[in-house]
Coordinates of C-alpha atoms in Angstrom, one line a residue:
M1 CA 9.4 -9.6 -29.3
G2 CA 9.5 -5.8 -29.1
G3 CA 10.9 -3.7 -26.3
Y4 CA 7.6 -2.9 -24.7
V5 CA 6.9 -3.6 -21.0
L6 CA 3.4 -4.1 -19.5
A7 CA 2.8 -3.0 -15.9
I8 CA -0.3 -4.3 -14.2
D9 CA -1.2 -2.0 -11.3
Q10 CA -4.0 -3.7 -9.4
G11 CA -5.1 -1.2 -6.8
T12 CA -7.8 -0.9 -4.1
T13 CA -10.4 0.9 -6.1
S14 CA -9.3 0.3 -9.7
S15 CA -7.1 -1.8 -11.9
R16 CA -4.7 -0.2 -14.3
A17 CA -2.5 -1.4 -17.2
I18 CA 0.3 0.8 -18.5
I19 CA 2.5 -0.1 -21.4
F20 CA 6.0 1.5 -21.5
D21 CA 8.2 1.6 -24.5
K22 CA 11.9 0.9 -24.5
N23 CA 12.7 4.5 -23.4
M24 CA 10.4 4.0 -20.3
K25 CA 7.8 6.3 -21.8
V26 CA 4.1 5.6 -21.5
A27 CA 2.8 4.2 -24.8
G28 CA -0.8 3.1 -23.7
T29 CA -3.0 2.9 -20.6
G30 CA -6.2 1.4 -19.5
Q31 CA -8.1 1.8 -16.2
K32 CA -11.3 0.4 -14.8
E33 CA -12.9 0.8 -11.3
F34 CA -14.5 -2.1 -9.6
S35 CA -17.1 -2.5 -6.7
Q36 CA -16.3 -1.9 -3.1
I37 CA -18.4 -4.3 -0.9
Y38 CA -19.2 -3.4 2.7
P39 CA -21.1 -6.4 4.2
R40 CA -21.0 -4.9 7.8
S41 CA -19.5 -1.8 9.5
G42 CA -15.7 -2.1 9.3
W43 CA -15.8 -4.9 6.7
V44 CA -14.5 -4.4 3.2
E45 CA -14.5 -6.9 0.4
H46 CA -13.8 -7.2 -3.3
D47 CA -15.1 -9.7 -5.8
P48 CA -12.0 -11.5 -7.2
E49 CA -13.7 -12.3 -10.4
E50 CA -14.5 -8.7 -11.0
I51 CA -10.9 -7.8 -10.3
W52 CA -9.7 -10.4 -12.8
E53 CA -12.1 -9.1 -15.4
S54 CA -11.0 -5.5 -14.8
V55 CA -7.4 -6.6 -15.3
V56 CA -8.0 -8.4 -18.5
T57 CA -10.1 -5.4 -19.8
T58 CA -7.5 -2.8 -19.0
I59 CA -4.6 -4.8 -20.5
K60 CA -6.6 -5.1 -23.8
Q61 CA -7.3 -1.3 -23.6
A62 CA -3.6 -0.5 -23.1
I63 CA -2.5 -2.8 -25.9
A64 CA -5.0 -1.2 -28.3
K65 CA -4.1 2.4 -27.3
A66 CA -0.4 1.6 -27.7
G67 CA -1.1 0.3 -31.2
I68 CA 0.8 -3.0 -30.6
T69 CA 0.0 -6.7 -30.1
A70 CA 0.8 -8.9 -27.1
A71 CA 3.7 -10.3 -29.2
D72 CA 5.4 -6.9 -28.9
I73 CA 5.6 -7.1 -25.1
A74 CA 8.9 -8.3 -23.8
A75 CA 7.8 -8.8 -20.2
I76 CA 5.1 -8.1 -17.6
G77 CA 5.5 -6.6 -14.2
I78 CA 2.8 -6.8 -11.6
T79 CA 2.1 -4.6 -8.6
N80 CA -0.9 -4.9 -6.3
Q81 CA -2.8 -3.8 -3.3
R82 CA -1.1 -5.6 -0.5
E83 CA -2.5 -7.7 2.4
T84 CA -5.8 -8.4 0.6
V85 CA -6.6 -12.1 0.8
V86 CA -8.0 -14.4 -1.8
V87 CA -8.6 -18.2 -1.4
W88 CA -9.5 -20.3 -4.4
E89 CA -10.0 -23.9 -5.4
R90 CA -6.8 -25.4 -6.8
D91 CA -8.8 -27.5 -9.4
S92 CA -11.2 -24.9 -10.7
G93 CA -9.6 -21.6 -9.8
K94 CA -12.9 -20.4 -8.3
P95 CA -12.6 -18.2 -5.2
I96 CA -14.4 -19.7 -2.1
Q97 CA -15.7 -16.2 -1.1
N98 CA -15.0 -12.5 -1.7
A99 CA -11.5 -11.2 -1.1
I100 CA -11.0 -9.6 2.3
V101 CA -9.4 -6.2 1.7
W102 CA -6.5 -4.7 3.6
Q103 CA -8.8 -2.1 5.0
D104 CA -11.1 -4.7 6.6
R105 CA -11.2 -4.7 10.4
R106 CA -13.2 -7.9 11.2
T107 CA -10.3 -9.6 12.9
A108 CA -9.7 -6.8 15.5
N109 CA -11.0 -9.1 18.3
Y110 CA -8.8 -12.0 17.2
C111 CA -5.7 -9.7 17.1
E112 CA -6.5 -8.6 20.7
K113 CA -6.9 -12.2 21.7
L114 CA -3.4 -13.0 20.3
K115 CA -2.0 -9.9 22.1
R116 CA -3.5 -11.1 25.4
Q117 CA -1.7 -14.4 24.8
E118 CA 1.5 -12.3 24.6
L119 CA 2.2 -13.4 21.1
E120 CA 2.7 -9.9 19.5
R121 CA 6.4 -9.9 20.3
T122 CA 6.8 -13.3 18.5
F123 CA 5.1 -12.0 15.4
T124 CA 7.0 -8.8 15.4
R125 CA 10.4 -10.5 15.9
K126 CA 9.8 -12.8 13.0
T127 CA 7.8 -10.7 10.5
G128 CA 8.6 -7.0 11.5
L129 CA 4.8 -6.4 11.7
L130 CA 2.4 -5.7 14.5
L131 CA -0.8 -7.7 15.3
D132 CA -3.4 -5.6 13.5
P133 CA -6.3 -6.6 11.3
Y134 CA -4.5 -4.8 8.4
F135 CA -2.3 -7.8 7.7
S136 CA -3.2 -10.9 5.7
G137 CA -2.6 -13.7 8.3
T138 CA -5.6 -13.1 10.6
K139 CA -7.9 -12.5 7.6
L140 CA -6.9 -15.9 6.2
S141 CA -7.4 -17.5 9.6
W142 CA -10.9 -16.0 9.7
M143 CA -11.8 -17.2 6.3
L144 CA -10.6 -20.8 7.1
A145 CA -12.7 -20.7 10.3
N146 CA -15.9 -19.2 8.7
V147 CA -16.2 -20.7 5.3
K148 CA -17.7 -24.2 5.7
G149 CA -15.1 -27.0 5.2
A150 CA -12.3 -24.5 4.2
R151 CA -9.7 -25.5 6.8
A152 CA -10.1 -29.2 6.1
R153 CA -9.9 -28.6 2.3
A154 CA -6.9 -26.4 2.8
A155 CA -5.0 -29.1 4.8
K156 CA -5.7 -31.5 1.9
G157 CA -4.1 -29.1 -0.6
E158 CA -7.4 -28.4 -2.3
L159 CA -7.3 -24.6 -1.7
C160 CA -4.8 -21.9 -2.6
F161 CA -4.1 -18.8 -0.6
G162 CA -2.7 -15.7 -2.2
T163 CA -2.5 -11.9 -2.2
I164 CA -3.8 -10.3 -5.4
D165 CA -0.5 -10.8 -7.2
T166 CA -0.6 -14.6 -6.7
F167 CA -4.2 -14.8 -7.8
L168 CA -3.6 -12.8 -11.0
I169 CA -0.5 -14.9 -11.8
W170 CA -2.4 -18.1 -11.3
R171 CA -5.1 -16.8 -13.7
L172 CA -2.7 -15.3 -16.3
T173 CA -0.7 -18.6 -16.5
G174 CA -3.7 -20.8 -16.7
G175 CA -3.1 -22.2 -13.2
K176 CA 0.5 -23.2 -14.0
S177 CA 2.3 -20.8 -11.6
F178 CA 1.5 -20.6 -7.9
V179 CA 4.0 -18.0 -6.7
T180 CA 4.4 -14.7 -5.0
D181 CA 7.4 -12.4 -4.3
A182 CA 9.2 -11.5 -1.1
T183 CA 7.6 -8.1 -0.6
N184 CA 4.0 -9.4 -0.7
A185 CA 4.9 -12.4 1.4
S186 CA 6.5 -10.1 4.0
R187 CA 3.0 -8.5 4.7
T188 CA 1.2 -11.7 5.6
L189 CA 2.2 -12.2 9.2
M190 CA 3.3 -15.6 8.2
F191 CA 6.7 -15.0 6.5
N192 CA 9.9 -14.8 8.4
I193 CA 11.8 -11.8 6.9
G194 CA 15.1 -12.9 8.5
T195 CA 15.1 -16.4 7.1
N196 CA 13.0 -15.5 4.0
E197 CA 10.7 -18.4 4.4
W198 CA 7.2 -19.3 5.6
D199 CA 7.4 -19.6 9.4
R200 CA 6.0 -22.9 10.8
D201 CA 5.5 -21.5 14.3
L202 CA 3.3 -18.6 13.0
L203 CA 1.4 -20.9 10.7
E204 CA 0.6 -23.1 13.7
I205 CA -0.6 -20.2 15.8
L206 CA -2.9 -19.0 13.0
R207 CA -3.9 -22.5 12.1
V208 CA -3.0 -22.1 8.5
P209 CA -2.0 -25.3 6.5
S210 CA 1.3 -24.8 4.7
A211 CA -0.1 -26.8 1.7
M212 CA -2.1 -23.7 0.6
L213 CA 0.9 -21.3 0.5
P214 CA 2.6 -20.2 -2.7
E215 CA 6.4 -20.3 -3.5
V216 CA 8.2 -17.1 -2.7
K217 CA 10.5 -15.6 -5.3
D218 CA 12.8 -12.6 -5.7
C219 CA 11.0 -9.4 -7.0
A220 CA 12.7 -9.9 -10.4
A221 CA 12.3 -13.6 -11.3
D222 CA 10.5 -16.0 -13.6
F223 CA 7.0 -16.0 -12.4
G224 CA 5.6 -17.9 -15.4
T225 CA 4.2 -17.2 -18.9
T226 CA 0.8 -16.0 -19.8
D227 CA -1.6 -18.4 -21.5
P228 CA -1.6 -17.4 -25.2
A229 CA -5.4 -17.8 -25.2
I230 CA -5.8 -14.7 -23.1
F231 CA -4.0 -12.0 -25.1
G232 CA -2.9 -13.9 -28.2
A233 CA 0.8 -14.5 -27.2
A234 CA 2.8 -16.1 -24.4
V235 CA 4.4 -13.3 -22.4
P236 CA 6.8 -13.8 -19.5
I237 CA 5.9 -12.4 -16.1
L238 CA 9.3 -11.2 -14.8
G239 CA 8.6 -8.7 -12.0
V240 CA 6.4 -8.6 -9.0
A241 CA 6.2 -6.2 -5.9
G242 CA 3.6 -5.0 -3.6
D243 CA 2.4 -1.5 -4.5
Q244 CA 4.4 0.4 -1.9
Q245 CA 7.6 -1.4 -2.5
A246 CA 7.1 -1.0 -6.3
A247 CA 6.7 2.8 -5.7
T248 CA 10.0 2.7 -3.7
I249 CA 11.7 1.1 -6.6
G250 CA 10.0 3.4 -9.1
Q251 CA 11.3 6.4 -7.1
A252 CA 14.8 4.8 -7.4
C253 CA 15.2 4.8 -3.6
F254 CA 18.0 2.3 -3.8
E255 CA 20.3 3.8 -1.2
P256 CA 20.0 3.6 2.6
G257 CA 18.3 6.7 4.0
M258 CA 16.3 7.5 0.9
L259 CA 12.6 8.1 1.6
K260 CA 9.4 8.0 -0.4
S261 CA 5.7 8.5 0.4
T262 CA 2.8 7.4 -1.8
Y263 CA -0.5 9.2 -1.6
G264 CA -3.3 7.0 -2.9
T265 CA -6.3 5.6 -1.1
G266 CA -4.0 5.4 1.9
C267 CA -0.5 6.9 2.5
F268 CA 2.6 4.8 2.9
A269 CA 6.1 6.1 3.7
L270 CA 9.1 3.8 3.2
L271 CA 12.6 4.5 4.4
N272 CA 15.3 2.3 2.8
T273 CA 17.6 0.9 5.6
G274 CA 19.7 -1.3 3.3
T275 CA 20.7 -4.7 4.5
D276 CA 20.1 -3.7 8.1
M277 CA 16.8 -4.9 9.6
V278 CA 16.0 -1.9 11.8
R279 CA 13.7 -2.9 14.7
S280 CA 11.4 0.0 15.3
K281 CA 10.9 1.3 18.9
N282 CA 8.2 3.7 17.6
R283 CA 5.5 1.5 16.3
L284 CA 6.7 1.5 12.7
L285 CA 6.9 -1.7 10.6
T286 CA 10.1 -3.4 9.6
T287 CA 9.5 -4.8 6.1
I288 CA 11.2 -6.0 3.0
A289 CA 11.8 -3.2 0.5
Y290 CA 12.8 -5.6 -2.3
R291 CA 14.8 -8.8 -2.8
L292 CA 17.0 -8.9 -5.9
D293 CA 19.5 -11.7 -6.8
G294 CA 18.8 -13.3 -3.5
E295 CA 19.8 -10.2 -1.4
T296 CA 17.2 -8.6 0.8
T297 CA 17.0 -4.9 1.3
Y298 CA 14.9 -3.8 4.2
A299 CA 12.8 -0.7 5.0
L300 CA 11.0 1.0 7.8
E301 CA 7.4 1.7 6.9
G302 CA 4.6 3.9 8.2
S303 CA 1.1 3.1 7.0
I304 CA -1.7 5.6 7.0
F305 CA -5.1 4.0 6.2
I306 CA -6.9 7.2 4.9
A307 CA -5.3 9.7 2.5
G308 CA -7.0 10.1 -0.8
A309 CA -10.0 8.2 0.7
A310 CA -10.7 11.4 2.8
V311 CA -11.1 13.3 -0.5
Q312 CA -13.4 10.6 -1.8
W313 CA -15.4 11.1 1.4
L314 CA -15.7 14.8 0.7
R315 CA -16.9 14.0 -2.8
D316 CA -19.1 10.9 -2.3
G317 CA -20.1 11.2 1.4
L318 CA -20.5 14.9 2.0
K319 CA -20.9 15.8 -1.7
I320 CA -19.1 19.2 -1.2
I321 CA -16.9 18.7 -4.3
K322 CA -17.6 17.2 -7.7
N323 CA -14.1 16.2 -8.6
A324 CA -11.1 15.3 -6.4
A325 CA -9.0 17.9 -8.3
D326 CA -11.2 20.7 -6.9
T327 CA -10.1 20.1 -3.3
G328 CA -6.9 22.2 -3.4
D329 CA -8.6 25.3 -4.8
L330 CA -11.4 24.9 -2.3
A331 CA -8.9 24.5 0.6
D332 CA -7.1 27.6 -0.5
K333 CA -10.2 29.6 0.2
A334 CA -10.5 28.4 3.8
D335 CA -10.7 30.9 6.6
P336 CA -7.1 31.1 8.0
M337 CA -8.5 32.1 11.5
Q338 CA -10.3 28.7 11.9
S339 CA -8.3 25.7 13.2
V340 CA -10.4 22.8 12.0
Y341 CA -8.9 19.3 12.3
L342 CA -10.1 16.1 10.7
V343 CA -8.7 12.9 12.2
P344 CA -9.7 10.4 9.4
A345 CA -9.9 7.3 11.5
F346 CA -12.7 5.9 9.4
T347 CA -11.2 2.4 9.6
G348 CA -9.0 3.0 12.7
L349 CA -5.6 4.6 12.9
G350 CA -2.5 3.2 11.5
A351 CA 1.1 4.0 12.4
P352 CA 2.4 5.0 14.8
H353 CA -0.9 4.6 16.9
W354 CA -2.2 1.3 15.6
D355 CA -5.7 1.8 17.1
P356 CA -8.2 -0.3 15.1
E357 CA -11.1 0.9 17.3
A358 CA -10.5 4.6 16.8
R359 CA -13.1 6.3 14.5
G360 CA -13.1 9.6 12.6
A361 CA -13.6 12.9 14.3
I362 CA -13.6 16.6 13.5
F363 CA -12.5 19.3 16.0
G364 CA -12.6 23.0 16.0
M365 CA -15.8 23.7 14.1
T366 CA -17.6 27.0 14.4
R367 CA -20.8 28.4 12.9
N368 CA -18.6 29.7 10.0
T369 CA -17.1 26.4 9.2
G370 CA -18.0 25.3 5.7
P371 CA -16.9 23.3 2.7
A372 CA -13.6 25.2 2.3
E373 CA -12.6 24.4 5.9
F374 CA -13.5 20.8 5.5
A375 CA -11.4 20.5 2.3
R376 CA -8.4 22.1 4.0
A377 CA -8.8 19.8 7.1
A378 CA -8.9 16.7 4.8
L379 CA -5.8 17.6 2.9
E380 CA -3.9 18.8 6.0
A381 CA -4.8 15.5 7.8
V382 CA -2.6 13.7 5.2
C383 CA 0.2 16.1 5.9
Y384 CA 0.0 15.8 9.6
Q385 CA -0.1 12.0 9.5
T386 CA 3.0 12.0 7.3
R387 CA 4.8 14.2 9.8
D388 CA 3.9 11.7 12.6
L389 CA 5.5 9.0 10.5
L390 CA 8.7 10.9 9.7
D391 CA 9.1 11.9 13.4
A392 CA 9.0 8.2 14.3
M393 CA 11.4 7.2 11.5
H394 CA 13.9 9.8 12.5
K395 CA 13.9 8.3 16.0
D396 CA 14.4 4.8 14.8
W397 CA 17.0 5.8 12.1
K398 CA 18.8 8.1 14.5
S399 CA 18.5 11.0 12.1
D400 CA 17.8 14.6 13.1
G401 CA 15.8 15.1 10.0
E402 CA 17.9 18.0 8.6
D403 CA 18.9 16.0 5.6
T404 CA 15.4 14.7 4.9
V405 CA 14.1 14.9 1.3
L406 CA 10.8 13.2 0.6
R407 CA 10.1 11.8 -2.8
V408 CA 6.3 11.7 -3.4
D409 CA 4.0 10.0 -5.8
G410 CA 0.3 8.9 -6.1
G411 CA -2.8 10.7 -7.2
M412 CA -2.8 13.4 -4.6
V413 CA 0.7 14.8 -5.5
A414 CA -0.7 16.5 -8.6
S415 CA -2.1 19.1 -6.2
D416 CA 0.4 21.9 -5.7
W417 CA -1.5 23.2 -2.7
T418 CA -1.2 19.8 -0.9
M419 CA 2.4 19.4 -1.7
Q420 CA 3.3 22.9 -0.5
R421 CA 1.4 22.3 2.8
L422 CA 3.2 19.0 3.1
A423 CA 6.6 20.6 2.8
D424 CA 5.4 23.4 5.3
L425 CA 4.3 20.9 8.0
L426 CA 7.2 18.5 7.5
D427 CA 9.7 21.4 7.5
A428 CA 11.5 19.5 4.7
P429 CA 11.7 19.6 0.9
V430 CA 9.3 17.5 -1.1
D431 CA 10.3 16.3 -4.5
R432 CA 7.7 15.4 -7.1
P433 CA 9.0 13.4 -10.0
T434 CA 8.4 14.0 -13.7
I435 CA 6.8 10.5 -14.0
L436 CA 4.0 10.2 -11.4
E437 CA 3.2 6.6 -12.3
T438 CA 6.0 5.4 -10.1
T439 CA 4.2 2.3 -8.7
A440 CA 3.7 0.9 -12.2
L441 CA 7.1 2.1 -13.3
G442 CA 8.7 0.2 -10.4
A443 CA 7.0 -3.0 -11.4
A444 CA 7.8 -2.4 -15.1
W445 CA 11.5 -1.8 -14.2
L446 CA 11.7 -5.2 -12.4
A447 CA 10.4 -6.9 -15.5
G448 CA 12.1 -4.8 -18.1
S449 CA 15.5 -5.0 -16.5
R450 CA 15.1 -8.8 -16.1
A451 CA 14.2 -9.1 -19.7
G452 CA 17.2 -7.0 -20.7
V453 CA 15.3 -4.3 -22.5
W454 CA 15.6 -1.7 -19.7
P455 CA 18.7 -0.4 -17.8
D456 CA 20.2 -1.9 -14.6
K457 CA 19.6 -0.4 -11.2
A458 CA 22.3 2.3 -11.6
G459 CA 21.1 3.3 -15.0
F460 CA 17.5 3.4 -13.8
A461 CA 18.4 5.6 -10.8
A462 CA 20.3 8.0 -13.1
A463 CA 17.2 8.4 -15.2
W464 CA 15.0 9.5 -12.3
A465 CA 14.0 13.2 -12.9
R466 CA 12.3 15.8 -10.7
D467 CA 9.4 17.8 -11.8
R468 CA 9.4 20.2 -8.9
R469 CA 10.8 20.7 -5.4
F470 CA 8.5 22.2 -2.8
E471 CA 10.5 24.1 -0.1
P472 CA 8.9 24.8 3.3
L473 CA 7.6 28.4 3.6
M474 CA 5.6 28.3 6.8
D475 CA 7.1 30.1 9.8
E476 CA 8.1 27.9 12.8
K477 CA 5.6 29.5 15.2
M478 CA 2.6 28.7 13.0
R479 CA 3.9 25.2 12.3
A480 CA 4.3 24.5 15.9
A481 CA 0.8 25.7 16.7
K482 CA -0.8 23.7 14.0
L483 CA 1.1 20.5 15.0
K484 CA 0.1 21.0 18.6
G485 CA -3.5 21.3 17.6
W486 CA -3.2 18.1 15.5
R487 CA -1.7 16.1 18.3
N488 CA -4.4 17.2 20.7
A489 CA -7.0 16.1 18.2
V490 CA -5.5 12.7 17.7
K491 CA -5.2 12.2 21.5
R492 CA -8.9 12.9 21.9
T493 CA -9.7 10.5 19.0
L494 CA -7.9 7.4 20.3
S495 CA -10.2 4.7 21.6
D496 CA -8.7 4.7 25.1
A497 CA -8.9 8.5 25.4

């Protein structure tokens, strides 16, 4: 085998495959979008078969562009949209219905019911998570209750549950591997992050049969070997991590106190807390950053549901831009005298508010408000929400924030305007790496290091390189005024306002 490593990056709106060479440089890529299904208001689904087809297609594209064969690939790493739920038949591999996506809010009432039963503290103590429709457990419970015969079949061991990584591994290995990794398991509301095992008490509350759950492995482990019939060679799958944890690894945030934020469909900030499981008092999540060689490293996470999706809304909903890349230039033309705020609660508000019933709102419009002001408000909303997360993290981590440096990645960070405004509103430096494909890079490193073709953790961290640092330039009076306006807008948007 050659020294190439394949990263499968299965995201919320598209699937990507990236082949890296032995020097960790991109050799070939493939990408394909797939359908977003909205059966009802607040419901979001994906067709698992379409996801599978998109993954196979993009891998073949990447192999062709790299000019190699599957036999030249030393290992595969997988990273995926987290919390999205798939249930399929163990015998046939056929899904019993569409996947329920992490953005889906159909279980909001069920979450409220569990809260009224005073069970949120139990879930938080064991999983580090809050009772919100965002997470996998209530989605799975809904599916078992609403697909005819599903719960009885699951109890008999006839059905398999998985997040997208598990489903892909099952398909790639021809049904021989039924596994996941600790990071994906930690997002299900069913995995005890202290004991590192599926929790019987939580499974009982959610009425989920343990027979349908996959084996949980380290992030760098033997997850099985691909069926040679798919790509022409048997390739080992040696690395798996949920997308945000993979980005944390790809940003080489291996030391406690290091912080990254990814700007894709949503925005997710993770703060490495080492082996300490820090319990948030500010509505953040305690989660597993990664598990290597049996040792668990934890993180504090803040989740923002709408980031790049707000730019998509400008393009597809309002049709005021043709390309996402146009947003920064348009925002730069906005009237500085107008204070327009977009609170993008299209699917509720995530951390630190956790209000699934909140809905999007715009404040401060005048007769002169136009596309430029909407563009600026959409980009600034991402920056404001990040500031809310960092403020909460500093309280939990007992940091004054003066030493904060934020490493960023994701599609939105290519915009210099957005990154400068982010630094301005955070009042902290923002570092953009030379390699922006950090999510795929993290998954590839897990696999490549396990295969022995890439460097160890220390060597990988030493290779991390910065493209540009954005220093805050906004004066404190303007920053304070803008943050005050944002907090007022959020307060007026909350469902109990």
